[in-house]
Protein backbone atom coordinates (compact mmCIF):
# COMPACT_ATOMS: atom_id res chain seq x y z
CA UNK A 1 0.00 0.00 0.00
CA UNK A 2 1.09 3.47 -0.66
CA UNK A 3 1.56 6.01 2.06
CA UNK A 4 -1.41 7.98 0.74
CA UNK A 5 -3.70 4.94 1.03
CA UNK A 6 -2.51 4.26 4.58
CA UNK A 7 -3.23 7.87 5.55
CA UNK A 8 -6.69 7.59 3.98
CA UNK A 9 -7.40 4.41 5.96
CA UNK A 10 -6.44 6.17 9.19
CA UNK A 11 -8.85 9.01 8.41
CA UNK A 12 -11.81 6.73 7.64
CA UNK A 13 -14.17 6.29 10.57
CA UNK A 14 -14.20 2.80 11.98
CA UNK A 15 -16.47 1.16 14.50
CA UNK A 16 -15.04 1.02 18.02
CA UNK A 17 -13.47 -2.24 19.08
CA UNK A 18 -14.94 -4.36 21.87
CA UNK A 19 -12.15 -3.23 24.18
CA UNK A 20 -12.91 0.42 23.43
CA UNK A 21 -16.63 -0.12 24.06
CA UNK A 22 -15.87 -1.86 27.36
CA UNK A 23 -13.56 0.98 28.39
CA UNK A 24 -16.27 3.55 27.58
CA UNK A 25 -18.86 1.58 29.54
CA UNK A 26 -16.50 1.25 32.51
CA UNK A 27 -15.81 4.99 32.41
CA UNK A 28 -19.53 5.76 32.38
CA UNK A 29 -20.15 3.40 35.31
CA UNK A 30 -17.34 5.05 37.25
CA UNK A 31 -18.86 8.49 36.63
CA UNK A 32 -22.25 7.28 37.88
CA UNK A 33 -20.67 5.65 40.94
CA UNK A 34 -18.75 8.83 41.81
CA UNK A 35 -21.87 10.94 41.46
CA UNK A 36 -23.79 8.49 43.67
CA UNK A 37 -21.07 8.64 46.33
CA UNK A 38 -21.16 12.45 46.31
CA UNK A 39 -24.94 12.44 46.69
CA UNK A 40 -24.82 9.92 49.52
CA UNK A 41 -22.16 11.92 51.34
CA UNK A 42 -24.20 15.10 50.98
CA UNK A 43 -27.32 13.30 52.22
CA UNK A 44 -25.35 11.83 55.12
CA UNK A 45 -24.05 15.26 56.10
CA UNK A 46 -27.59 16.68 56.07
CA UNK A 47 -28.81 13.75 58.16
CA UNK A 48 -25.99 14.23 60.67
CA UNK A 49 -26.84 17.93 60.94
CA UNK A 50 -30.55 17.21 61.46
CA UNK A 51 -29.80 14.59 64.13
CA UNK A 52 -27.49 16.99 65.95
CA UNK A 53 -30.21 19.65 65.92
CA UNK A 54 -32.75 17.14 67.25
CA UNK A 55 -30.37 16.03 69.99
CA UNK A 56 -29.84 19.65 70.98
CA UNK A 57 -33.55 20.45 70.93
CA UNK A 58 -34.66 17.41 72.93
CA UNK A 59 -31.79 16.97 75.35
CA UNK A 60 -32.50 17.86 78.96
CA UNK A 61 -31.19 21.25 80.03
CA UNK A 62 -27.77 21.08 81.58
CA UNK A 63 -27.44 22.48 85.06
mmCIF file of C-alpha atoms in Angstrom:
data_model
loop_
_atom_site.group_PDB
_atom_site.id
_atom_site.type_symbol
_atom_site.label_atom_id
_atom_site.label_comp_id
_atom_site.label_asym_id
_atom_site.label_seq_id
_atom_site.Cartn_x
_atom_site.Cartn_y
_atom_site.Cartn_z
ATOM 1 C CA UNK A 1 0.000 0.000 0.000
ATOM 2 C CA UNK A 2 1.086 3.466 -0.660
ATOM 3 C CA UNK A 3 1.559 6.009 2.060
ATOM 4 C CA UNK A 4 -1.414 7.984 0.738
ATOM 5 C CA UNK A 5 -3.697 4.936 1.028
ATOM 6 C CA UNK A 6 -2.514 4.257 4.581
ATOM 7 C CA UNK A 7 -3.231 7.866 5.553
ATOM 8 C CA UNK A 8 -6.690 7.589 3.979
ATOM 9 C CA UNK A 9 -7.397 4.408 5.961
ATOM 10 C CA UNK A 10 -6.441 6.170 9.186
ATOM 11 C CA UNK A 11 -8.847 9.008 8.406
ATOM 12 C CA UNK A 12 -11.810 6.726 7.640
ATOM 13 C CA UNK A 13 -14.172 6.291 10.570
ATOM 14 C CA UNK A 14 -14.197 2.799 11.983
ATOM 15 C CA UNK A 15 -16.474 1.164 14.496
ATOM 16 C CA UNK A 16 -15.035 1.021 18.015
ATOM 17 C CA UNK A 17 -13.466 -2.237 19.083
ATOM 18 C CA UNK A 18 -14.937 -4.360 21.869
ATOM 19 C CA UNK A 19 -12.154 -3.225 24.185
ATOM 20 C CA UNK A 20 -12.913 0.425 23.430
ATOM 21 C CA UNK A 21 -16.632 -0.124 24.059
ATOM 22 C CA UNK A 22 -15.872 -1.863 27.358
ATOM 23 C CA UNK A 23 -13.564 0.979 28.391
ATOM 24 C CA UNK A 24 -16.265 3.552 27.582
ATOM 25 C CA UNK A 25 -18.861 1.576 29.538
ATOM 26 C CA UNK A 26 -16.502 1.252 32.512
ATOM 27 C CA UNK A 27 -15.809 4.992 32.410
ATOM 28 C CA UNK A 28 -19.529 5.758 32.379
ATOM 29 C CA UNK A 29 -20.146 3.396 35.311
ATOM 30 C CA UNK A 30 -17.345 5.050 37.254
ATOM 31 C CA UNK A 31 -18.859 8.493 36.635
ATOM 32 C CA UNK A 32 -22.246 7.284 37.882
ATOM 33 C CA UNK A 33 -20.669 5.654 40.940
ATOM 34 C CA UNK A 34 -18.746 8.831 41.815
ATOM 35 C CA UNK A 35 -21.874 10.940 41.457
ATOM 36 C CA UNK A 36 -23.789 8.491 43.668
ATOM 37 C CA UNK A 37 -21.074 8.638 46.335
ATOM 38 C CA UNK A 38 -21.159 12.446 46.313
ATOM 39 C CA UNK A 39 -24.940 12.438 46.688
ATOM 40 C CA UNK A 40 -24.820 9.916 49.520
ATOM 41 C CA UNK A 41 -22.156 11.918 51.336
ATOM 42 C CA UNK A 42 -24.201 15.096 50.976
ATOM 43 C CA UNK A 43 -27.321 13.303 52.218
ATOM 44 C CA UNK A 44 -25.350 11.831 55.119
ATOM 45 C CA UNK A 45 -24.053 15.265 56.095
ATOM 46 C CA UNK A 46 -27.591 16.683 56.075
ATOM 47 C CA UNK A 47 -28.811 13.751 58.161
ATOM 48 C CA UNK A 48 -25.990 14.232 60.674
ATOM 49 C CA UNK A 49 -26.843 17.927 60.941
ATOM 50 C CA UNK A 50 -30.555 17.208 61.465
ATOM 51 C CA UNK A 51 -29.804 14.586 64.126
ATOM 52 C CA UNK A 52 -27.492 16.987 65.946
ATOM 53 C CA UNK A 53 -30.207 19.648 65.924
ATOM 54 C CA UNK A 54 -32.752 17.143 67.247
ATOM 55 C CA UNK A 55 -30.369 16.030 69.990
ATOM 56 C CA UNK A 56 -29.841 19.646 70.984
ATOM 57 C CA UNK A 57 -33.554 20.449 70.933
ATOM 58 C CA UNK A 58 -34.657 17.410 72.935
ATOM 59 C CA UNK A 59 -31.788 16.970 75.351
ATOM 60 C CA UNK A 60 -32.502 17.863 78.964
ATOM 61 C CA UNK A 61 -31.192 21.248 80.030
ATOM 62 C CA UNK A 62 -27.769 21.084 81.580
ATOM 63 C CA UNK A 63 -27.444 22.476 85.057
#
